[in-house]
CSV table of C-alpha atoms in Angstrom, one decimal:
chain,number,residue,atom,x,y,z
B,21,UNK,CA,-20.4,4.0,-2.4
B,22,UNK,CA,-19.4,4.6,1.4
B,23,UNK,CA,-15.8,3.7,1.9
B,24,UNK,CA,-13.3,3.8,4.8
B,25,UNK,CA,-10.1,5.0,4.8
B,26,UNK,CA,-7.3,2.8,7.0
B,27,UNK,CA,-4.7,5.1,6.3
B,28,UNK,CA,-1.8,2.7,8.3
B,29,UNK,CA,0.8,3.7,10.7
B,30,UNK,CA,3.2,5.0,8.1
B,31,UNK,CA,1.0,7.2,6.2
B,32,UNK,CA,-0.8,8.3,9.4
B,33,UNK,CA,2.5,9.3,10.6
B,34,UNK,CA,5.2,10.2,8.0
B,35,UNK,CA,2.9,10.2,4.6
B,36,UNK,CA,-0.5,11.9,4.9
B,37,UNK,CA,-0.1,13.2,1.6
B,38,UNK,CA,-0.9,9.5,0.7
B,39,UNK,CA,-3.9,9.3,2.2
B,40,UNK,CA,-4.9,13.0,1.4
B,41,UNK,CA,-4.7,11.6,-2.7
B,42,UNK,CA,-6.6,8.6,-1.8
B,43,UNK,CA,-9.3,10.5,-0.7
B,44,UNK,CA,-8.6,12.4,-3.7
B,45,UNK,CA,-9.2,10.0,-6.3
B,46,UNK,CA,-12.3,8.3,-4.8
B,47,UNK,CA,-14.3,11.8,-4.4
B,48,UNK,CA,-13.1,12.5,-7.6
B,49,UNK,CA,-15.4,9.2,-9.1
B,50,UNK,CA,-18.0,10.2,-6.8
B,51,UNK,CA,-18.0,8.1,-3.5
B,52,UNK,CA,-18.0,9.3,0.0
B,53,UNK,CA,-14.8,8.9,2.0
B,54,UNK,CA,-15.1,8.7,5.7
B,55,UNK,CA,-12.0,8.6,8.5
B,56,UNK,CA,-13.1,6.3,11.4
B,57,UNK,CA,-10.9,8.1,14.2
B,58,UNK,CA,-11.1,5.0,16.0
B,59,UNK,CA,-8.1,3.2,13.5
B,60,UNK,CA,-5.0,2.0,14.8
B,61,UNK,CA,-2.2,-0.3,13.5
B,62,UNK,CA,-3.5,-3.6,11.9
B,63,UNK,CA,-0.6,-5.4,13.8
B,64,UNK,CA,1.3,-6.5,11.1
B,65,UNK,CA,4.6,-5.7,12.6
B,66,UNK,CA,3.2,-7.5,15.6
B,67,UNK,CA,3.2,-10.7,13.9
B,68,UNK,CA,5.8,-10.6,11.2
B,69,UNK,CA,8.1,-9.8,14.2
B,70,UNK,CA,7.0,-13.0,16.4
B,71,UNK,CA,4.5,-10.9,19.3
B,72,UNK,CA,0.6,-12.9,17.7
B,73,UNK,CA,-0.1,-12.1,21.5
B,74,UNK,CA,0.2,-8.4,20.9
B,75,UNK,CA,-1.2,-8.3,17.8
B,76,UNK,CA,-4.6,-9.6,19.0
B,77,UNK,CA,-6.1,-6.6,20.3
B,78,UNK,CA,-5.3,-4.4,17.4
B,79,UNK,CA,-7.1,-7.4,15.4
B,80,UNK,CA,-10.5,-7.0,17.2
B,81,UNK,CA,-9.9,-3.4,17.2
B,82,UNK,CA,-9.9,-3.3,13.1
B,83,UNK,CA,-12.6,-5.5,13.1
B,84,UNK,CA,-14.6,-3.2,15.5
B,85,UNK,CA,-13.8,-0.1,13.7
B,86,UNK,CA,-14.6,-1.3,10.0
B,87,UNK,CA,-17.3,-3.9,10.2
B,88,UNK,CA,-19.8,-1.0,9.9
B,89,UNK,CA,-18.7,-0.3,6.5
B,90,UNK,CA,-19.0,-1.9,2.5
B,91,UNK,CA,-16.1,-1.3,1.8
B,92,UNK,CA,-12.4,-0.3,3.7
B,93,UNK,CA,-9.3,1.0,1.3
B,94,UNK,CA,-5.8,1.2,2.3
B,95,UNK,CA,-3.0,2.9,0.1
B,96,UNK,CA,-0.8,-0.6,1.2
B,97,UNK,CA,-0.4,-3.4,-0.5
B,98,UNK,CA,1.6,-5.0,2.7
B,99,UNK,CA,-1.2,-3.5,5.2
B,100,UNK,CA,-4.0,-5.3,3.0
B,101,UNK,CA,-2.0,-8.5,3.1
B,102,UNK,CA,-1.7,-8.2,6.4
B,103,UNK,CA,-5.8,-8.1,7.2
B,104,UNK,CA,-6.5,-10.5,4.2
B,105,UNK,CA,-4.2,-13.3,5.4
B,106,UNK,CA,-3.3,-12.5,9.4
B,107,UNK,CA,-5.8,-11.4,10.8
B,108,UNK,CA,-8.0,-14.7,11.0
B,109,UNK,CA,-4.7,-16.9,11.9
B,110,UNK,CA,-4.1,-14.7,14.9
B,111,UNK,CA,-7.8,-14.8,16.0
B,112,UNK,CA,-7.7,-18.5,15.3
B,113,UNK,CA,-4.5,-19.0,17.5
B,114,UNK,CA,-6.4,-18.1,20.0
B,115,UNK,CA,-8.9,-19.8,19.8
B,116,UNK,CA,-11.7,-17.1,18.9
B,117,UNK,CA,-13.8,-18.5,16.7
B,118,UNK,CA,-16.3,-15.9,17.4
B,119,UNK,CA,-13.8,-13.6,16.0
B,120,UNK,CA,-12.4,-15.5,13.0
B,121,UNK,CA,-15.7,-15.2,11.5
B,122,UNK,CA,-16.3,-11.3,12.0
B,123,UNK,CA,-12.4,-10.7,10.3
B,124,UNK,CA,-12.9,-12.8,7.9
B,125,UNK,CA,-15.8,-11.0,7.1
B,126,UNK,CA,-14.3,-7.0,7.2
B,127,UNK,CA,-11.1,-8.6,5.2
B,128,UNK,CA,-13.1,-9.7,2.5
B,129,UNK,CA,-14.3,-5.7,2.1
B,130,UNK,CA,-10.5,-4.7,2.7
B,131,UNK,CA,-9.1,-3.5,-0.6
B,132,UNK,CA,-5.5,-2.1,-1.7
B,133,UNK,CA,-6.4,0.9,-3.9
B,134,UNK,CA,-5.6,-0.7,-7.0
B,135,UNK,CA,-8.1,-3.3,-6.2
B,136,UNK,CA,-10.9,-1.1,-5.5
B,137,UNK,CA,-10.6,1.0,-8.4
B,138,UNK,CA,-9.7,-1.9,-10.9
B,139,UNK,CA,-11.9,-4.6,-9.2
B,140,UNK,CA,-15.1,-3.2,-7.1
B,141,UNK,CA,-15.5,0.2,-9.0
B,142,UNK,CA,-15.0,-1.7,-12.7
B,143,UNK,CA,-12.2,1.7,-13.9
B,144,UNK,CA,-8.7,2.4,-14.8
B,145,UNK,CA,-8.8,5.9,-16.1
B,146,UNK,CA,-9.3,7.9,-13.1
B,147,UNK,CA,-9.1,11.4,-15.0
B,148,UNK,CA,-5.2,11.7,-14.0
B,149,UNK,CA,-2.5,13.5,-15.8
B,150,UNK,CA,1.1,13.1,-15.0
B,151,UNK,CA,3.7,14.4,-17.5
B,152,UNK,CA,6.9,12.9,-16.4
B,153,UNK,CA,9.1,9.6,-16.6
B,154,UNK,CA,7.6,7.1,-14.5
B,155,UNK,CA,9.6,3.7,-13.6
B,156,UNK,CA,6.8,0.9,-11.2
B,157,UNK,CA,8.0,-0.9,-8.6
B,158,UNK,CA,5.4,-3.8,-7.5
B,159,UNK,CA,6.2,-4.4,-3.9
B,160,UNK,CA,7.0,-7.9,-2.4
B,161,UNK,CA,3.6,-7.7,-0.1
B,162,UNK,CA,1.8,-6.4,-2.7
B,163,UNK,CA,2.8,-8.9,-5.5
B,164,UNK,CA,3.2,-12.2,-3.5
B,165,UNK,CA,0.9,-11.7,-0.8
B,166,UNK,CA,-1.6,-9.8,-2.0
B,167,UNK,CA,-1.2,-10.6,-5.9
B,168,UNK,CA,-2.2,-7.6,-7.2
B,169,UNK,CA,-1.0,-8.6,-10.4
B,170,UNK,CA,-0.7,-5.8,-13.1
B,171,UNK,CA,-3.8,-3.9,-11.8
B,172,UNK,CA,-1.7,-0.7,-10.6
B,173,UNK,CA,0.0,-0.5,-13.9
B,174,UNK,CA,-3.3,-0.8,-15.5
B,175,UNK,CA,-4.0,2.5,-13.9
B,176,UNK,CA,-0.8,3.4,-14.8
B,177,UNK,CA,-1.1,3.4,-17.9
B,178,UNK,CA,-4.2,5.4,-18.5
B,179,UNK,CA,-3.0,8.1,-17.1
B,180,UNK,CA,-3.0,11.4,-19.6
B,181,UNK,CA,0.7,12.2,-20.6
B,182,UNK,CA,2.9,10.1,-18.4
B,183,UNK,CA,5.8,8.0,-19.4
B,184,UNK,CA,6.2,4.8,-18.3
B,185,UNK,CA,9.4,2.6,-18.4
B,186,UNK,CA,9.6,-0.5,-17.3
B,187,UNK,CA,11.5,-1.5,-14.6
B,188,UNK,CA,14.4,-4.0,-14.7
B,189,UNK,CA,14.1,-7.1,-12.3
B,190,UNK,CA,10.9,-5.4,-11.0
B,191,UNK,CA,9.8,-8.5,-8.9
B,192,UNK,CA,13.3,-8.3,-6.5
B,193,UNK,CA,12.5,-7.0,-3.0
B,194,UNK,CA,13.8,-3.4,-2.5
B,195,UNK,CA,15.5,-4.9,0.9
B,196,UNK,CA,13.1,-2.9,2.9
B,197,UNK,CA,10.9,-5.9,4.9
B,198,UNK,CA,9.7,-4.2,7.6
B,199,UNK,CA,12.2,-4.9,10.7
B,200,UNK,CA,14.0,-6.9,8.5
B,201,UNK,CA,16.2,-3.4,7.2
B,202,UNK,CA,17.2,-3.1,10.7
B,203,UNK,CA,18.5,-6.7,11.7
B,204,UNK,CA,20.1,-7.5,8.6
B,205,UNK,CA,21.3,-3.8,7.6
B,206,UNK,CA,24.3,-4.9,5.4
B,207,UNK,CA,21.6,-7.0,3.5
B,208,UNK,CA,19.5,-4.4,2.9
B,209,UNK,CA,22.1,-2.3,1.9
B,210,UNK,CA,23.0,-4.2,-0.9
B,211,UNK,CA,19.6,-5.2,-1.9
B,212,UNK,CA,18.7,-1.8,-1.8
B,213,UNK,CA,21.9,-1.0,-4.5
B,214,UNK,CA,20.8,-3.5,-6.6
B,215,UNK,CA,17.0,-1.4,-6.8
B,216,UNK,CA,18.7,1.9,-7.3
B,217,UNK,CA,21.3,1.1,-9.7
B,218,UNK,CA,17.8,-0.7,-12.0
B,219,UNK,CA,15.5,2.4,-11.4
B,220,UNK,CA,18.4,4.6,-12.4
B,221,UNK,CA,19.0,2.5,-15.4
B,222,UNK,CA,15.1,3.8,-16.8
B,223,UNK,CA,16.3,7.6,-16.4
B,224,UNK,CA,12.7,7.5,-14.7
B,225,UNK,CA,12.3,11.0,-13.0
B,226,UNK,CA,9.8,8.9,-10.6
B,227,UNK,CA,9.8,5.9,-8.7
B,228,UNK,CA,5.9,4.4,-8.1
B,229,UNK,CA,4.5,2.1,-6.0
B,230,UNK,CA,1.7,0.9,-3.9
B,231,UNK,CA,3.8,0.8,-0.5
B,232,UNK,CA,4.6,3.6,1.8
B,233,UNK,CA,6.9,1.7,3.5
B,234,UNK,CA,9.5,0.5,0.5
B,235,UNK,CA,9.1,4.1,-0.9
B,236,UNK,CA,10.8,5.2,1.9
B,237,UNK,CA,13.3,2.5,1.9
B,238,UNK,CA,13.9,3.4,-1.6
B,239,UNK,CA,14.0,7.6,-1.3
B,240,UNK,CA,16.4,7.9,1.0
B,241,UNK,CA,18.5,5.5,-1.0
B,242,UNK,CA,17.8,7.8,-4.2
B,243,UNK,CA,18.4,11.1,-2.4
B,244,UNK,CA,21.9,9.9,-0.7
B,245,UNK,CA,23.0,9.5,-4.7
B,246,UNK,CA,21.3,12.7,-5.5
B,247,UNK,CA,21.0,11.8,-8.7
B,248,UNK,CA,17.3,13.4,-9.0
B,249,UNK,CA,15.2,10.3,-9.4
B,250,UNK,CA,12.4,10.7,-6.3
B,251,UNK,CA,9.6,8.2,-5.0
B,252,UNK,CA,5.9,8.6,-5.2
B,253,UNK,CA,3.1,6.9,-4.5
B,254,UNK,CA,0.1,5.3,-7.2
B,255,UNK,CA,-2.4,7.4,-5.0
B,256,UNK,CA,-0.3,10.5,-5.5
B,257,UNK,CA,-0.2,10.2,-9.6
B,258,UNK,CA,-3.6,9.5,-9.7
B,259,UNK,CA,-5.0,12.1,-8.0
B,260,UNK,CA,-2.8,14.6,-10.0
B,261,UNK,CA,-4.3,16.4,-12.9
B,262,UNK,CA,-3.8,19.4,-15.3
B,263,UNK,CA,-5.5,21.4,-12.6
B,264,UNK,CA,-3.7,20.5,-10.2
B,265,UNK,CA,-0.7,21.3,-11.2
């Protein structure tokens, strides 16, 4: 199968390494990955923070970039919310029917990796191997929007010699939300306490998930305690193998 990449802002940016596994993992089965250079951000943080306006353009831009393809992946659970549930209510706010139909169309070929491997590609056992202590956080977006369900630790749980624990009160929010860490810091803070003090409870040597964005939240929580416990993403531990290491 031909599949797009939409890497997102964060893993453009800060993560590549996220997108490099991705890519990884979906050669590794045998499909061809392409980049479309002409990406940008799917305007999430447009919307969620009150701009629909602003968000409009990058809208028709994802729908212009992707429609060529069968199928678009994103290593984002909140990203593929975003373009499964936004994207037409933006284009429908103003008034562009035209448009509703076209993103409605590229969103119902947008998958969250866990959805393409577990759902469109019919597998679980990607060939990975992970020896170490592995604790899953499902992320807000990806859980309640997106409802994922327990398709990443389905993956999870094939891989060759990893460990995982279960999380305690997995479903609470890391206290990451987007802009919402920045306008209600002392929230976050606490919420974020509340994660670490549950992840460190597993003695987990890893923190997983499917979301850039609340891995971050959540590493540099971990590394301020330096207690040793880092963050990685799904796309990371499956692309890892015995040769890899």
């Amino acid at each position: 199968m031909r599949i797009a990449l939409f890497a997102t802002c964060l893993v453009d940016g800060l993560f590549p390494e996220v997108g490099k596994a991705t890519v990884t993992v979906l050669r590794r089965l045998g499909h061809q990955v392409v980049f479309p250079m002409e990406q940008t951000c799917c305007g999430q943080m447009h919307v969620n923070t009150g701009y629909p306006r602003e968000a409009l353009p990058l809208v028709r831009r994802y729908a212009d970039t992707f429609e060529p393809y069968d199928a678009i992946v994103t290593p984002s659970g909140s990203c593929a919310g975003a373009i499964r549930h936004q994207h037409a209510q933006v284009a429908r706010q103003f008034g562009d029917d035209a448009l509703v139909d076209r993103v409605e169309a590229v969103a119902a070929r947008s998958y969250e990796l866990s959805e393409l491997l577990v759902d469109v590609l019919g597998v679980t056992d990607v060939g990975a191997s992970y020896p170490h202590r592995v604790t899953y956080h499902p992320t807000c977006h990806s859980l309640r929007i997106l409802r994922v369900g327990d398709r990443p630790l389905r993956l999870l749980r094939a891989v060759d010699g990893i460990d995982l624990v279960e999380l305690p009160q997995a479903q609470t929010c890391c206290g990451f939300g987007g802009t919402f860490a920045l306008k209600n810091s002392e929230t976050s803070t606490a919420m974020l306490a509340d994660k670490m003090r549950a992840i460190q409870s597993t003695g987990a040597q890893m923190c997983a998930a499917t979301d850039a964005s609340c891995l971050m939240h959540i590493g540099g929580g971990m590394s301020r305690l330096d207690v040793g416990t880092e963050t990685v993403h799904l796309a990371q531990i499956l692309a890892s193998t015995k040769d890899a290491r």
